Amino acid sequence: MTRRPTGAPVEDVQPRYRPYTAKTSEPWEELAHDRARCPVARNAELDAVQVTTYEGVKEVLSGHQTWSSALGNIWPLKEPLPPEEQVLGWTDPPRHTRQRKLLVKALSASRIQNMRPFSERFTDDLIDELSERGSFEMYGDFAARMAAGHICELLGIPEGERDAYARAAQRMEELVTDTMDGRAEGGYNTELNEWLDHLGEMIRAKRAAGPDSDDLITQLSFAQVDGDYFDVGEIARVIQLVNVAGIGTTIASIGNTAYLLDRYPEQKARFLSDPEGLARSLAAESLRFEGPISGLWRTCTKPTRIGDLDVQPGEKAFAVISAGNHDPLVFDRPDEFIIERDWANLPTDLPFGQGIHFCVGMNLARMEMQVAAEKLYRRLPNLRVRPGFEPELFPGAVLRRFQTLEMVFDAPALPRTT
């Protein structure tokens, strides 16, 4: 992080990154300026310390002893949430530790791999519905339904209730996204409380049915720490977080991947030559180049120094993941979309956070991205963004996705393989 021009005072160079008032689909020039000339600096638009190098972002996101999540991670808070509302990314140890233990085993790599046959069948089912249309909207017609369907499978929602559950879960994700970027209007707390009450009823029903099922709600319902079961309300909030995190970021990741393939036709041609062999690498590069989360918030808890800047307790920090993932000290040609990078020798973890808050749903997100890309581009001939369509980004500092993404293909779809 020693990139500031020699002799330049800490406050002389001002950040150019303006995610609220000048958000762009390609902020790489502004981020490169900030990373080189003011890698740690106070950004007036963010009202926070902005961190833009790969190592600096890792330091903030992994240093929970100094950089707290209890005052917000996807939007900053002035006061912590009430204790009963603090869940995972909105809390610190020891509460965070006991909650995370609930999910780590349930979302293990082996469990997610066992979901692969479901994922392939379900994705084919969605594509079958699009097969004769020739056009669709990526988020509403495909990505949101795919993400919600996987969450329903993970939670063990009965088949006859999945459509209704998926619609409700998507609604809660939309409300959280609006709140994240300051666009929510009245009614959020009422809808959230009604949703949490519904989840509570599901948890009680699972407990009444017994512990034999291996679905996530049952596992959470019968989990114990020091001989005590978790409170129904706490489990409901953990499930709500799984819904929001598992749906919102996956929607963005699938859409961003489709946009990037259209934006870089030579890379798209390479992917189309071997979708099965390159799906994993494509997902990794999409997450690096245009991940669903631009950055995350933290709050300083004790006097500290990061880079050339002294930071005091109570100050906010915004770790710009998008900047860290374009750091030329880590990635060669960082502002180019290259799907065949040597991922065996490159880090792939920054899009999922760091340290104790590292995303427990990473394996599920990667699998969904890989299956979606492979199936969509195998079965929908000449799949592309509708010519002339200019997508608009969601506003705000955290989420990186478009509001809509109109796709077209040469119908009909090719036959399914599952």
PDB file of C-alpha atoms in Angstrom, residues 15-23 42-48 50 297 397:
ATOM      1  CA  PRO A  15     -10.405  10.211  -4.518  1.00  0.00           C
ATOM      2  CA  ARG A  16     -12.095  10.232  -7.895  1.00  0.00           C
ATOM      3  CA  TYR A  17     -14.365   7.276  -7.162  1.00  0.00           C
ATOM      4  CA  ARG A  18     -17.955   8.520  -6.740  1.00  0.00           C
ATOM      5  CA  PRO A  19     -20.318   5.544  -6.514  1.00  0.00           C
ATOM      6  CA  TYR A  20     -23.382   7.607  -5.588  1.00  0.00           C
ATOM      7  CA  THR A  21     -23.255  10.552  -7.997  1.00  0.00           C
ATOM      8  CA  ALA A  22     -21.163   9.190 -10.899  1.00  0.00           C
ATOM      9  CA  LYS A  23     -21.593   5.414 -10.898  1.00  0.00           C
ATOM     10  CA  ARG A  42     -11.208   9.955   3.162  1.00  0.00           C
ATOM     11  CA  ASN A  43     -13.863  10.033   0.464  1.00  0.00           C
ATOM     12  CA  ALA A  44     -16.280  12.923   1.050  1.00  0.00           C
ATOM     13  CA  GLU A  45     -19.059  11.337  -0.992  1.00  0.00           C
ATOM     14  CA  LEU A  46     -18.898   8.140   1.064  1.00  0.00           C
ATOM     15  CA  ASP A  47     -18.240  10.053   4.298  1.00  0.00           C
ATOM     16  CA  ALA A  48     -15.783   7.264   5.048  1.00  0.00           C
ATOM     17  CA  GLN A  50     -11.956   4.496   1.234  1.00  0.00           C
ATOM     18  CA  TRP A 297     -18.702  -1.143   5.101  1.00  0.00           C
ATOM     19  CA  ALA A 397     -22.207   2.070  -3.506  1.00  0.00           C
TER      20      ALA A 397
END
